[in-house]
Amino acid sequence: MSLEDYLYEKTVECPVCGNTFTVIAVKQKAYVVESRDTDFCVRYKEINPLLYDVWICQLCGYAAQKSTFPDISFKRAKLIQEYITPKWVARESEKIIDYDKAISRFKLALISAQISKAKASEVAGLCLKIAWTYRFMGETEKEKNFLTNALDKYLEAYAKERFPLENMDEPTVTYLIGELYRRLGNLEEAATWYSKVINTRAGSERVQKLAREQWHLVKEELKKNSAS
Ligand SMILES: [Zn+2]
């Protein structure tokens, strides 16, 4: 099967300017999971649906992840029209999206989110997905930069927003913060956040299990470090 067998076109409406346009979507059958990383990055067998996650309105320049695209407030839409649309230059929509194109699409969504003052959790989610895309590309330094940005924004969201944050309940976000700390080399902070999850005993069994496993991993690392 070719890549195009997994893709189809679908019509969506822009909540900022009312334009209707087509986006490339990934067929359900393509979502075959190969493995999951411990920060919830999913690896798929056939095609990477993450690359098709951002929708862009070529008329006004609004860009967002498909999960949040329709839900922009009137106030935020005004900011897009005021600060993005006048500078927007339409480009041809892509049929096949590779890693580089996906990165620039995610970065456009990040600009839309920042200029229209999206919630910290939305910005965090975008930074995390950019980090994952760099991970797929083997760009470790760039991945770390965006994991750092994601962590900052998740910490802000954790302190300020109500749960769930983009479908994640409090234990899941708490675990994820620990995991981002671990991936960025801050093992003490990682252990603290995993412990919070373990001690409350809340959340899904999967998150509890992940928190326990990663807590043990970090404890081993810390022991090794203090021994050497
Ligand atoms: Zn639009």
mmCIF file of C-alpha atoms and ligand atoms in Angstrom:
data_model
loop_
_atom_site.group_PDB
_atom_site.id
_atom_site.type_symbol
_atom_site.label_atom_id
_atom_site.label_comp_id
_atom_site.label_asym_id
_atom_site.label_seq_id
_atom_site.Cartn_x
_atom_site.Cartn_y
_atom_site.Cartn_z
ATOM 1 C CA MET A 1 0.000 0.000 0.000
ATOM 2 C CA SER A 2 1.206 3.499 -0.689
ATOM 3 C CA LEU A 3 1.086 6.342 1.793
ATOM 4 C CA GLU A 4 -1.855 7.853 -0.023
ATOM 5 C CA ASP A 5 -3.995 4.780 0.685
ATOM 6 C CA TYR A 6 -3.957 5.808 4.339
ATOM 7 C CA LEU A 7 -4.998 9.382 3.693
ATOM 8 C CA TYR A 8 -8.212 11.102 2.716
ATOM 9 C CA GLU A 9 -9.466 14.633 2.310
ATOM 10 C CA LYS A 10 -11.997 16.171 4.558
ATOM 11 C CA THR A 11 -13.693 19.542 4.637
ATOM 12 C CA VAL A 12 -13.454 21.745 7.705
ATOM 13 C CA GLU A 13 -14.557 25.253 8.560
ATOM 14 C CA CYS A 14 -12.243 27.875 9.978
ATOM 15 C CA PRO A 15 -13.636 29.254 13.258
ATOM 16 C CA VAL A 16 -11.685 32.497 12.766
ATOM 17 C CA CYS A 17 -12.712 33.598 9.255
ATOM 18 C CA GLY A 18 -15.466 31.169 8.225
ATOM 19 C CA ASN A 19 -13.505 29.837 5.241
ATOM 20 C CA THR A 20 -14.142 26.191 4.369
ATOM 21 C CA PHE A 21 -11.163 24.216 3.172
ATOM 22 C CA THR A 22 -9.911 20.663 2.868
ATOM 23 C CA VAL A 23 -7.398 19.008 5.146
ATOM 24 C CA ILE A 24 -5.548 15.740 4.766
ATOM 25 C CA ALA A 25 -6.649 13.244 7.393
ATOM 26 C CA VAL A 26 -5.343 9.815 8.340
ATOM 27 C CA LYS A 27 -7.713 6.857 7.967
ATOM 28 C CA GLN A 28 -8.587 4.959 11.117
ATOM 29 C CA LYS A 29 -7.012 1.741 9.799
ATOM 30 C CA ALA A 30 -3.594 3.439 9.771
ATOM 31 C CA TYR A 31 -3.582 3.828 13.551
ATOM 32 C CA VAL A 32 -1.724 0.596 14.284
ATOM 33 C CA VAL A 33 0.440 1.110 17.357
ATOM 34 C CA GLU A 34 3.945 -0.285 17.283
ATOM 35 C CA SER A 35 5.162 0.977 20.653
ATOM 36 C CA ARG A 36 4.707 3.739 23.185
ATOM 37 C CA ASP A 37 7.446 5.868 24.701
ATOM 38 C CA THR A 38 7.231 6.623 28.414
ATOM 39 C CA ASP A 39 6.191 10.231 27.738
ATOM 40 C CA PHE A 40 3.169 9.026 25.713
ATOM 41 C CA CYS A 41 4.784 9.480 22.314
ATOM 42 C CA VAL A 42 3.226 6.757 20.163
ATOM 43 C CA ARG A 43 5.036 5.005 17.342
ATOM 44 C CA TYR A 44 2.786 3.680 14.605
ATOM 45 C CA LYS A 45 3.516 0.940 12.120
ATOM 46 C CA GLU A 46 2.416 2.281 8.761
ATOM 47 C CA ILE A 47 2.240 6.030 8.806
ATOM 48 C CA ASN A 48 2.818 8.647 11.483
ATOM 49 C CA PRO A 49 -0.498 10.409 12.156
ATOM 50 C CA LEU A 50 1.299 13.006 14.281
ATOM 51 C CA LEU A 51 2.562 14.593 11.070
ATOM 52 C CA TYR A 52 -1.029 15.348 10.067
ATOM 53 C CA ASP A 53 -2.019 16.833 13.398
ATOM 54 C CA VAL A 54 -2.054 20.525 12.453
ATOM 55 C CA TRP A 55 -4.703 22.211 10.341
ATOM 56 C CA ILE A 56 -3.937 25.532 8.674
ATOM 57 C CA CYS A 57 -6.454 27.951 7.201
ATOM 58 C CA GLN A 58 -4.775 29.380 4.113
ATOM 59 C CA LEU A 59 -7.135 32.363 4.067
ATOM 60 C CA CYS A 60 -6.465 33.882 7.498
ATOM 61 C CA GLY A 61 -3.358 31.998 8.674
ATOM 62 C CA TYR A 62 -4.910 30.425 11.757
ATOM 63 C CA ALA A 63 -3.192 27.117 12.590
ATOM 64 C CA ALA A 64 -3.869 24.661 15.432
ATOM 65 C CA GLN A 65 -3.897 20.983 16.282
ATOM 66 C CA LYS A 66 -7.022 19.329 14.966
ATOM 67 C CA SER A 67 -8.196 18.565 18.523
ATOM 68 C CA THR A 68 -8.294 22.263 19.465
ATOM 69 C CA PHE A 69 -8.803 23.855 16.034
ATOM 70 C CA PRO A 70 -12.585 24.448 16.319
ATOM 71 C CA ASP A 71 -12.473 25.650 19.929
ATOM 72 C CA ILE A 72 -10.974 29.098 19.643
ATOM 73 C CA SER A 73 -12.694 31.844 21.622
ATOM 74 C CA PHE A 74 -14.014 35.019 20.013
ATOM 75 C CA LYS A 75 -11.346 37.030 21.793
ATOM 76 C CA ARG A 76 -8.541 34.801 20.559
ATOM 77 C CA ALA A 77 -9.958 34.777 17.001
ATOM 78 C CA LYS A 78 -9.815 38.594 17.040
ATOM 79 C CA LEU A 79 -6.128 38.463 17.939
ATOM 80 C CA ILE A 80 -5.461 36.116 15.006
ATOM 81 C CA GLN A 81 -7.283 38.487 12.641
ATOM 82 C CA GLU A 82 -5.437 41.467 14.020
ATOM 83 C CA TYR A 83 -1.888 40.124 14.211
ATOM 84 C CA ILE A 84 -1.591 37.097 11.924
ATOM 85 C CA THR A 85 -3.952 37.594 8.970
ATOM 86 C CA PRO A 86 -2.415 40.888 7.698
ATOM 87 C CA LYS A 87 1.010 39.252 7.424
ATOM 88 C CA TRP A 88 -0.211 35.882 6.188
ATOM 89 C CA VAL A 89 0.941 34.664 2.790
ATOM 90 C CA ALA A 90 -1.051 31.658 1.593
ATOM 91 C CA ARG A 91 0.887 28.681 0.350
ATOM 92 C CA GLU A 92 -0.112 25.522 -1.379
ATOM 93 C CA SER A 93 -1.555 22.861 0.915
ATOM 94 C CA GLU A 94 0.574 19.759 1.157
ATOM 95 C CA LYS A 95 -0.709 16.291 0.343
ATOM 96 C CA ILE A 96 2.119 14.289 1.859
ATOM 97 C CA ILE A 97 3.625 15.732 5.016
ATOM 98 C CA ASP A 98 7.172 14.774 5.935
ATOM 99 C CA TYR A 99 9.011 15.558 9.189
ATOM 100 C CA ASP A 100 10.313 18.940 8.059
ATOM 101 C CA LYS A 101 6.924 20.068 6.839
ATOM 102 C CA ALA A 102 5.308 18.797 10.049
ATOM 103 C CA ILE A 103 7.770 20.813 12.134
ATOM 104 C CA SER A 104 6.973 24.012 10.273
ATOM 105 C CA ARG A 105 3.237 23.324 10.582
ATOM 106 C CA PHE A 106 3.560 22.759 14.337
ATOM 107 C CA LYS A 107 5.572 25.966 14.621
ATOM 108 C CA LEU A 108 2.824 27.886 12.808
ATOM 109 C CA ALA A 109 0.332 26.455 15.310
ATOM 110 C CA LEU A 110 2.655 27.553 18.102
ATOM 111 C CA ILE A 111 2.705 31.112 16.724
ATOM 112 C CA SER A 112 -1.109 31.109 16.496
ATOM 113 C CA ALA A 113 -1.333 29.839 20.078
ATOM 114 C CA GLN A 114 1.143 32.360 21.458
ATOM 115 C CA ILE A 115 -0.212 35.402 19.614
ATOM 116 C CA SER A 116 -3.806 34.605 20.542
ATOM 117 C CA LYS A 117 -2.839 33.877 24.169
ATOM 118 C CA ALA A 118 -3.887 30.228 24.216
ATOM 119 C CA LYS A 119 -3.836 28.370 27.516
ATOM 120 C CA ALA A 120 -0.465 27.156 28.776
ATOM 121 C CA SER A 121 -1.617 23.546 28.353
ATOM 122 C CA GLU A 122 -2.257 24.068 24.649
ATOM 123 C CA VAL A 123 1.212 25.592 24.167
ATOM 124 C CA ALA A 124 2.704 22.746 26.235
ATOM 125 C CA GLY A 125 1.015 20.125 24.048
ATOM 126 C CA LEU A 126 2.375 21.735 20.897
ATOM 127 C CA CYS A 127 5.921 21.933 22.297
ATOM 128 C CA LEU A 128 5.742 18.263 23.307
ATOM 129 C CA LYS A 129 4.663 17.228 19.821
ATOM 130 C CA ILE A 130 7.432 19.273 18.207
ATOM 131 C CA ALA A 131 9.868 17.506 20.567
ATOM 132 C CA TRP A 132 8.481 14.101 19.498
ATOM 133 C CA THR A 133 8.836 15.006 15.823
ATOM 134 C CA TYR A 134 12.487 15.950 16.417
ATOM 135 C CA ARG A 135 12.871 12.611 18.246
ATOM 136 C CA PHE A 136 11.610 10.760 15.153
ATOM 137 C CA MET A 137 14.183 12.731 13.154
ATOM 138 C CA GLY A 138 17.019 11.900 15.569
ATOM 139 C CA GLU A 139 17.564 15.608 16.380
ATOM 140 C CA THR A 140 18.338 15.163 20.070
ATOM 141 C CA GLU A 141 19.339 18.728 20.962
ATOM 142 C CA LYS A 142 16.287 20.244 19.318
ATOM 143 C CA GLU A 143 14.120 17.594 20.989
ATOM 144 C CA LYS A 144 15.509 18.656 24.385
ATOM 145 C CA ASN A 145 14.863 22.335 23.713
ATOM 146 C CA PHE A 146 11.217 21.637 23.069
ATOM 147 C CA LEU A 147 10.910 19.193 25.982
ATOM 148 C CA THR A 148 12.195 22.059 28.152
ATOM 149 C CA ASN A 149 9.561 24.419 26.744
ATOM 150 C CA ALA A 150 6.869 21.771 27.209
ATOM 151 C CA LEU A 151 7.912 21.225 30.822
ATOM 152 C CA ASP A 152 7.812 24.972 31.619
ATOM 153 C CA LYS A 153 4.335 25.272 30.157
ATOM 154 C CA TYR A 154 3.013 22.109 31.853
ATOM 155 C CA LEU A 155 4.274 23.448 35.190
ATOM 156 C CA GLU A 156 2.444 26.714 34.509
ATOM 157 C CA ALA A 157 -0.710 24.840 33.474
ATOM 158 C CA TYR A 158 -0.467 22.553 36.503
ATOM 159 C CA ALA A 159 -0.451 25.595 38.799
ATOM 160 C CA LYS A 160 -3.087 27.656 36.996
ATOM 161 C CA GLU A 161 -5.532 25.525 35.031
ATOM 162 C CA ARG A 162 -8.313 23.151 35.876
ATOM 163 C CA PHE A 163 -7.999 19.483 35.037
ATOM 164 C CA PRO A 164 -8.320 17.721 32.671
ATOM 165 C CA LEU A 165 -5.649 19.395 30.548
ATOM 166 C CA GLU A 166 -6.204 18.314 26.935
ATOM 167 C CA ASN A 167 -7.778 15.007 28.006
ATOM 168 C CA MET A 168 -5.161 14.316 30.683
ATOM 169 C CA ASP A 169 -6.300 14.043 34.292
ATOM 170 C CA GLU A 170 -4.186 15.357 37.180
ATOM 171 C CA PRO A 171 -2.213 12.125 37.873
ATOM 172 C CA THR A 172 -1.386 11.809 34.172
ATOM 173 C CA VAL A 173 -0.052 15.382 33.970
ATOM 174 C CA THR A 174 1.829 14.921 37.262
ATOM 175 C CA TYR A 175 3.472 11.787 35.890
ATOM 176 C CA LEU A 176 4.294 13.513 32.598
ATOM 177 C CA ILE A 177 5.993 16.407 34.414
ATOM 178 C CA GLY A 178 8.139 13.862 36.275
ATOM 179 C CA GLU A 179 8.971 12.113 33.037
ATOM 180 C CA LEU A 180 9.981 15.354 31.322
ATOM 181 C CA TYR A 181 12.244 16.194 34.261
ATOM 182 C CA ARG A 182 13.848 12.748 33.956
ATOM 183 C CA ARG A 183 14.407 13.096 30.232
ATOM 184 C CA LEU A 184 16.037 16.462 30.852
ATOM 185 C CA GLY A 185 18.372 14.975 33.470
ATOM 186 C CA ASN A 186 16.800 16.344 36.664
ATOM 187 C CA LEU A 187 16.387 13.030 38.497
ATOM 188 C CA GLU A 188 15.547 14.447 41.944
ATOM 189 C CA GLU A 189 12.632 16.484 40.608
ATOM 190 C CA ALA A 190 11.525 13.506 38.514
ATOM 191 C CA ALA A 191 11.378 11.296 41.622
ATOM 192 C CA THR A 192 9.372 13.930 43.501
ATOM 193 C CA TRP A 193 6.706 14.105 40.784
ATOM 194 C CA TYR A 194 6.496 10.317 40.342
ATOM 195 C CA SER A 195 6.066 10.013 44.129
ATOM 196 C CA LYS A 196 3.160 12.433 44.064
ATOM 197 C CA VAL A 197 1.363 10.113 41.641
ATOM 198 C CA ILE A 198 2.214 6.980 43.621
ATOM 199 C CA ASN A 199 1.220 8.506 46.973
ATOM 200 C CA THR A 200 -2.210 9.733 45.867
ATOM 201 C CA ARG A 201 -3.013 6.340 44.304
ATOM 202 C CA ALA A 202 -5.263 8.242 41.908
ATOM 203 C CA GLY A 203 -5.537 7.949 38.169
ATOM 204 C CA SER A 204 -5.498 5.001 35.828
ATOM 205 C CA GLU A 205 -3.676 1.763 36.517
ATOM 206 C CA ARG A 206 -1.467 2.443 33.514
ATOM 207 C CA VAL A 207 -0.261 5.771 34.921
ATOM 208 C CA GLN A 208 0.285 4.256 38.384
ATOM 209 C CA LYS A 209 2.357 1.478 36.829
ATOM 210 C CA LEU A 210 4.409 3.895 34.725
ATOM 211 C CA ALA A 211 5.035 6.118 37.764
ATOM 212 C CA ARG A 212 6.275 3.143 39.824
ATOM 213 C CA GLU A 213 8.510 1.839 37.035
ATOM 214 C CA GLN A 214 10.060 5.218 36.317
ATOM 215 C CA TRP A 215 10.474 5.953 40.041
ATOM 216 C CA HIS A 216 12.512 2.726 40.394
ATOM 217 C CA LEU A 217 14.537 3.577 37.329
ATOM 218 C CA VAL A 218 15.383 7.022 38.721
ATOM 219 C CA LYS A 219 16.237 5.615 42.168
ATOM 220 C CA GLU A 220 18.673 3.161 40.537
ATOM 221 C CA GLU A 221 20.255 5.994 38.567
ATOM 222 C CA LEU A 222 20.615 8.155 41.672
ATOM 223 C CA LYS A 223 22.202 5.255 43.555
ATOM 224 C CA LYS A 224 24.662 4.689 40.712
ATOM 225 C CA ASN A 225 25.518 8.395 40.614
ATOM 226 C CA SER A 226 26.190 8.624 44.340
ATOM 227 C CA ALA A 227 28.322 5.457 44.256
ATOM 228 C CA SER A 228 30.595 6.720 41.510
HETATM 229 ZN ZN ZN B 1 -9.429 31.202 8.500
#
